[in-house]
């Protein structure tokens, strides 16, 4: 059975090659695949970051992600969509999020991938605690620039 939309929230890491292959298996309709992978970076607002701790609202977060993808499907002609978001303790350099979108032509895949990521940042219920090199930890709010990006659409 063809799975057009897959949403996974998980603690374990994911394999980028495998996720791209899942977008392509038995899919000869779509000629474009666009992916995004977010990773934990070692800095934020001039502070040295050592990692992140992420939590989510089980059931609600998945529903929100499906609504975001449904909205993208209304706006663009897209094929398969895969979204993976990790939770738990993540260290610098580890993968956090994957968004993959296929479409017949590249323009729809690029736009939908960016739209899904922009809306995931402000609409999906994730809580992110930043851990810094000085031993501090702080829960982070979505940035105003993230809200502006989402409103752009």
Coordinates of N, CA and C in Angstrom, one line a residue:
X1 N 0.8 -1.2 0.0 CA 0.0 0.0 0.0 C 0.9 1.3 0.0
X2 N 0.5 2.2 -0.8 CA 1.3 3.5 -0.9 C 1.0 4.4 0.3
X3 N 2.1 4.8 0.9 CA 1.9 5.7 2.1 C 2.4 7.1 1.5
X4 N 1.4 8.0 1.5 CA 1.7 9.3 0.9 C 2.3 10.3 2.0
X5 N 1.8 10.0 3.2 CA 2.3 10.9 4.3 C 2.8 10.0 5.5
X6 N 4.0 10.3 6.0 CA 4.5 9.6 7.1 C 5.0 10.6 8.1
X7 N 4.5 10.5 9.4 CA 5.0 11.4 10.4 C 5.5 10.5 11.6
X8 N 6.7 10.7 12.0 CA 7.3 10.0 13.1 C 7.9 10.9 14.1
X9 N 7.6 10.7 15.4 CA 8.3 11.4 16.4 C 9.0 10.3 17.2
X10 N 10.3 10.5 17.4 CA 11.0 9.4 17.9 C 12.3 9.9 18.7
X11 N 12.8 9.0 19.6 CA 14.1 9.3 20.2 C 15.3 8.9 19.4
X12 N 15.1 7.8 18.6 CA 16.3 7.3 17.9 C 16.6 8.1 16.7
X13 N 17.8 8.1 16.3 CA 18.3 8.8 15.1 C 17.7 8.2 13.8
X14 N 17.8 8.9 12.7 CA 17.3 8.4 11.5 C 18.4 8.4 10.4
X15 N 18.2 7.6 9.4 CA 19.2 7.5 8.3 C 18.7 8.3 7.1
X16 N 19.4 9.3 6.7 CA 19.0 10.2 5.6 C 18.8 9.4 4.3
X17 N 19.7 8.5 4.1 CA 19.7 7.7 2.8 C 18.4 6.9 2.8
X18 N 18.1 6.2 3.9 CA 16.9 5.4 4.0 C 15.7 6.2 3.8
X19 N 15.6 7.4 4.5 CA 14.4 8.3 4.4 C 14.2 8.7 2.9
X20 N 15.3 9.1 2.2 CA 15.1 9.5 0.8 C 14.7 8.3 0.0
X21 N 15.2 7.1 0.3 CA 14.8 5.9 -0.5 C 13.3 5.6 -0.3
X22 N 12.8 5.9 0.9 CA 11.4 5.7 1.2 C 10.5 6.6 0.4
X23 N 11.0 7.8 0.0 CA 10.3 8.7 -0.8 C 10.3 8.2 -2.3
X24 N 11.2 7.4 -2.6 CA 11.4 7.0 -4.0 C 10.9 5.6 -4.4
X25 N 10.7 4.8 -3.4 CA 10.3 3.4 -3.7 C 8.9 3.4 -4.4
X26 N 8.9 2.7 -5.6 CA 7.7 2.6 -6.4 C 7.1 3.9 -6.7
X27 N 7.9 4.9 -6.8 CA 7.3 6.3 -7.1 C 8.0 6.8 -8.4
X28 N 7.4 6.5 -9.5 CA 7.9 6.9 -10.8 C 7.1 8.1 -11.3
X29 N 6.1 8.6 -10.5 CA 5.3 9.7 -10.9 C 6.1 11.0 -10.6
X30 N 6.7 11.1 -9.5 CA 7.4 12.3 -9.1 C 8.8 12.4 -9.6
X31 N 9.2 13.6 -10.2 CA 10.5 13.8 -10.7 C 11.4 14.6 -9.8
X32 N 10.8 15.1 -8.7 CA 11.5 16.0 -7.8 C 11.4 15.5 -6.3
X33 N 12.5 15.6 -5.6 CA 12.6 15.3 -4.2 C 13.4 16.4 -3.5
X34 N 12.8 17.0 -2.5 CA 13.4 18.1 -1.8 C 13.4 17.6 -0.3
X35 N 14.6 17.7 0.3 CA 14.7 17.3 1.7 C 15.3 18.4 2.6
X36 N 15.0 18.4 3.8 CA 15.6 19.3 4.8 C 16.0 18.5 6.0
X37 N 17.2 18.7 6.6 CA 17.6 18.0 7.8 C 18.1 19.1 8.7
X38 N 17.5 19.2 9.9 CA 18.0 20.1 10.9 C 18.9 19.4 11.9
X39 N 20.0 20.1 12.4 CA 20.9 19.5 13.3 C 21.1 20.4 14.5
X40 N 21.5 19.9 15.6 CA 21.9 20.7 16.8 C 23.2 21.4 16.5
X41 N 23.1 22.8 16.6 CA 24.3 23.5 16.4 C 25.0 23.9 17.7
X42 N 26.2 24.3 17.6 CA 27.0 24.5 18.9 C 26.9 26.0 19.4
X43 N 26.0 26.7 18.9 CA 25.8 28.1 19.4 C 24.4 28.6 19.2
X44 N 24.1 29.6 20.0 CA 22.8 30.3 19.9 C 22.9 31.6 20.7
X45 N 22.6 32.7 20.0 CA 22.6 34.0 20.6 C 23.9 34.2 21.4
X46 N 25.0 34.0 20.8 CA 26.4 34.2 21.4 C 26.7 33.3 22.6
X47 N 26.0 32.2 22.7 CA 26.3 31.3 23.8 C 26.8 30.0 23.2
X48 N 27.7 29.3 23.9 CA 28.2 28.0 23.4 C 27.1 26.9 23.9
X49 N 26.6 26.2 23.0 CA 25.5 25.3 23.2 C 26.1 23.9 23.2
X50 N 25.7 23.1 24.2 CA 26.3 21.7 24.3 C 25.2 20.7 23.9
X51 N 23.9 21.1 23.9 CA 22.9 20.1 23.5 C 21.5 20.7 23.7
X52 N 20.5 19.9 23.3 CA 19.1 20.3 23.5 C 18.4 19.1 24.1
X53 N 17.3 19.4 24.8 CA 16.4 18.4 25.3 C 15.0 18.8 24.7
X54 N 14.4 17.8 24.0 CA 13.1 18.1 23.4 C 12.0 17.2 23.9
X55 N 10.9 17.8 24.2 CA 9.7 17.1 24.6 C 8.6 17.4 23.6
X56 N 7.5 16.6 23.6 CA 6.4 16.9 22.7 C 5.1 16.5 23.4
X57 N 4.0 16.8 22.8 CA 2.6 16.5 23.4 C 2.2 15.3 22.6
X58 N 2.3 14.1 23.1 CA 2.0 12.9 22.3 C 0.5 12.9 21.8
X59 N 0.3 12.6 20.6 CA -1.0 12.6 19.9 C -1.3 14.0 19.3
X60 N -1.2 15.0 20.1 CA -1.5 16.4 19.6 C -0.4 16.8 18.6
X61 N 0.8 16.6 18.9 CA 1.9 17.0 18.0 C 1.8 16.3 16.6
X62 N 1.5 15.0 16.6 CA 1.4 14.3 15.3 C 0.2 14.9 14.6
X63 N -0.9 15.1 15.3 CA -2.1 15.7 14.6 C -1.8 17.1 14.0
X64 N -1.0 17.9 14.7 CA -0.7 19.2 14.2 C 0.2 19.1 12.9
X65 N 1.1 18.1 12.9 CA 2.0 17.9 11.8 C 1.2 17.4 10.6
X66 N 0.2 16.6 10.8 CA -0.6 16.1 9.7 C -1.5 17.3 9.1
X67 N -1.9 18.2 10.0 CA -2.7 19.4 9.5 C -1.8 20.3 8.7
X68 N -0.6 20.5 9.1 CA 0.4 21.3 8.3 C 0.6 20.7 7.0
X69 N 0.8 19.4 6.9 CA 1.0 18.7 5.6 C -0.3 18.8 4.8
X70 N -1.4 18.6 5.4 CA -2.7 18.7 4.6 C -2.8 20.1 4.0
X71 N -2.4 21.1 4.8 CA -2.4 22.5 4.3 C -1.5 22.7 3.1
X72 N -0.3 22.1 3.2 CA 0.7 22.1 2.1 C 0.1 21.4 0.8
X73 N -0.6 20.3 1.1 CA -1.3 19.6 -0.1 C -2.3 20.4 -0.8
X74 N -3.0 21.3 0.0 CA -4.0 22.2 -0.6 C -3.3 23.3 -1.5
X75 N -2.1 23.7 -1.1 CA -1.4 24.8 -1.8 C -0.6 24.3 -3.0
X76 N 0.0 23.1 -2.9 CA 0.9 22.7 -4.0 C 0.5 21.2 -4.4
X77 N 0.9 20.9 -5.6 CA 0.8 19.5 -6.1 C 2.0 18.7 -5.6
X78 N 1.8 18.0 -4.5 CA 2.9 17.2 -4.0 C 2.6 15.8 -3.9
X79 N 3.5 14.9 -3.9 CA 3.3 13.5 -3.8 C 3.5 13.0 -2.3
X80 N 4.7 12.4 -2.1 CA 4.9 11.9 -0.8 C 5.6 12.9 0.2
X81 N 5.2 12.8 1.4 CA 5.8 13.6 2.5 C 6.2 12.8 3.7
X82 N 7.4 13.0 4.1 CA 7.9 12.3 5.3 C 8.4 13.4 6.3
X83 N 7.9 13.3 7.5 CA 8.4 14.2 8.6 C 8.9 13.4 9.8
X84 N 10.1 13.6 10.2 CA 10.6 12.9 11.4 C 11.1 14.0 12.3
X85 N 10.7 13.9 13.6 CA 11.2 14.9 14.6 C 11.6 14.1 15.8
X86 N 12.9 14.3 16.2 CA 13.4 13.6 17.4 C 13.0 14.3 18.7
X87 N 13.0 13.6 19.7 CA 12.8 14.1 21.1 C 13.8 13.5 22.0
X88 N 13.9 14.0 23.2 CA 14.9 13.5 24.2 C 16.1 14.3 24.2
X89 N 17.2 13.8 24.7 CA 18.5 14.5 24.8 C 19.2 14.3 23.5
X90 N 19.6 15.5 22.9 CA 20.4 15.5 21.7 C 21.6 16.3 21.9
X91 N 22.7 15.8 21.4 CA 24.0 16.5 21.5 C 24.3 17.3 20.2
X92 N 25.3 18.2 20.3 CA 25.7 19.0 19.2 C 26.1 18.1 18.0
X93 N 25.5 18.5 16.8 CA 25.8 17.7 15.6 C 24.8 16.7 15.3
X94 N 24.0 16.3 16.3 CA 23.0 15.3 16.0 C 21.8 15.8 15.2
X95 N 21.2 15.0 14.5 CA 20.0 15.3 13.7 C 18.8 15.5 14.6
X96 N 18.0 16.6 14.3 CA 16.8 16.8 15.0 C 15.5 16.5 14.2
X97 N 15.5 17.0 12.9 CA 14.3 17.0 12.2 C 14.6 16.6 10.7
X98 N 13.7 15.9 10.1 CA 13.8 15.6 8.6 C 12.5 15.9 8.0
X99 N 12.5 16.7 6.9 CA 11.3 16.9 6.1 C 11.7 16.5 4.7
X100 N 10.9 15.6 4.1 CA 11.1 15.2 2.7 C 9.8 15.3 1.9
X101 N 9.9 15.9 0.7 CA 8.7 16.1 -0.1 C 9.0 15.8 -1.5
X102 N 8.1 15.0 -2.2 CA 8.2 14.8 -3.6 C 7.1 15.5 -4.4
X103 N 7.4 15.7 -5.6 CA 6.4 16.3 -6.5 C 6.8 16.0 -8.0
X104 N 5.9 16.3 -8.9 CA 6.2 16.1 -10.3 C 7.3 17.0 -10.7
X105 N 7.2 18.3 -10.3 CA 8.2 19.3 -10.6 C 8.8 19.9 -9.4
X106 N 10.0 20.5 -9.5 CA 10.8 20.9 -8.3 C 10.1 22.1 -7.5
X107 N 9.5 23.0 -8.2 CA 9.0 24.2 -7.6 C 8.0 23.9 -6.4
X108 N 7.1 22.9 -6.7 CA 6.1 22.6 -5.6 C 6.8 21.9 -4.5
X109 N 7.8 21.0 -4.8 CA 8.5 20.3 -3.7 C 9.3 21.3 -2.8
X110 N 10.0 22.3 -3.5 CA 10.8 23.3 -2.7 C 9.8 24.1 -1.8
X111 N 8.8 24.6 -2.4 CA 7.9 25.4 -1.6 C 7.2 24.7 -0.5
X112 N 6.7 23.5 -0.8 CA 6.0 22.7 0.3 C 7.0 22.3 1.4
X113 N 8.2 21.9 1.1 CA 9.2 21.6 2.1 C 9.5 22.8 3.0
X114 N 9.7 23.9 2.5 CA 9.9 25.1 3.3 C 8.7 25.5 4.1
X115 N 7.5 25.4 3.5 CA 6.3 25.7 4.2 C 6.1 24.8 5.4
X116 N 6.3 23.5 5.2 CA 6.1 22.5 6.3 C 7.1 22.8 7.4
X117 N 8.4 23.1 7.1 CA 9.4 23.4 8.1 C 9.0 24.7 8.8
X118 N 8.6 25.7 8.1 CA 8.3 27.0 8.7 C 7.1 26.9 9.7
X119 N 6.1 26.1 9.3 CA 5.0 25.9 10.2 C 5.2 24.9 11.3
X120 N 6.0 23.9 11.1 CA 6.4 23.0 12.2 C 7.1 23.8 13.3
X121 N 7.9 24.8 13.0 CA 8.6 25.6 14.0 C 7.7 26.3 14.9
X122 N 6.5 26.7 14.4 CA 5.6 27.6 15.3 C 4.3 26.9 15.6
X123 N 3.9 25.9 14.9 CA 2.6 25.3 15.2 C 2.6 23.9 15.8
X124 N 3.7 23.2 15.7 CA 3.7 21.9 16.3 C 4.2 22.0 17.7
X125 N 3.6 21.3 18.6 CA 3.9 21.4 20.0 C 5.1 20.6 20.4
X126 N 6.2 21.3 20.4 CA 7.5 20.8 20.9 C 8.0 21.8 21.9
X127 N 8.6 21.3 22.9 CA 9.3 22.1 23.9 C 10.8 21.8 23.8
X128 N 11.6 22.9 23.7 CA 13.0 22.7 23.5 C 13.8 23.4 24.6
X129 N 14.6 22.6 25.3 CA 15.5 23.2 26.4 C 16.9 23.2 25.9
X130 N 17.5 24.4 25.9 CA 18.9 24.5 25.5 C 19.8 24.3 26.6
X131 N 20.9 23.6 26.4 CA 21.9 23.3 27.4 C 23.2 24.0 27.0
X132 N 23.8 24.9 27.8 CA 24.9 25.6 27.4 C 26.2 25.2 28.1
X133 N 27.3 25.6 27.6 CA 28.6 25.2 28.1 C 28.9 25.7 29.5
X134 N 28.2 26.7 30.0 CA 28.4 27.2 31.3 C 27.5 26.5 32.3
X135 N 26.9 25.4 31.9 CA 26.1 24.6 32.8 C 24.6 25.0 33.0
X136 N 24.3 26.1 32.3 CA 22.9 26.6 32.4 C 22.0 25.8 31.4
X137 N 20.7 25.9 31.7 CA 19.7 25.3 30.8 C 18.5 26.3 30.8
X138 N 17.9 26.4 29.6 CA 16.8 27.3 29.5 C 15.8 26.8 28.4
X139 N 14.5 26.8 28.8 CA 13.4 26.5 27.8 C 13.4 27.6 26.8
X140 N 13.3 27.3 25.5 CA 13.3 28.3 24.4 C 11.9 28.5 23.9
X141 N 11.6 29.7 23.6 CA 10.4 30.1 22.9 C 10.7 30.1 21.4
X142 N 9.6 30.0 20.6 CA 9.8 30.2 19.1 C 10.3 31.6 18.9
X143 N 11.2 31.8 18.0 CA 11.7 33.2 17.7 C 10.7 34.0 16.9
X144 N 10.7 35.3 17.1 CA 9.8 36.1 16.3 C 10.1 36.0 14.8
X145 N 11.3 35.7 14.4 CA 11.6 35.5 13.0 C 10.9 34.2 12.5
X146 N 10.8 33.2 13.4 CA 10.1 32.0 12.9 C 8.6 32.3 12.7
X147 N 8.0 33.1 13.6 CA 6.6 33.5 13.4 C 6.4 34.3 12.1
X148 N 7.4 35.2 11.8 CA 7.3 36.0 10.6 C 7.4 35.2 9.4
X149 N 8.3 34.2 9.4 CA 8.5 33.3 8.3 C 7.2 32.5 8.0
X150 N 6.5 32.0 9.1 CA 5.3 31.2 8.9 C 4.2 32.1 8.4
X151 N 4.1 33.4 8.8 CA 3.1 34.3 8.3 C 3.3 34.7 6.9
X152 N 4.5 34.6 6.4 CA 4.9 34.9 5.0 C 4.0 34.2 4.0
X153 N 3.7 32.9 4.4 CA 2.9 32.1 3.5 C 1.5 32.5 3.5

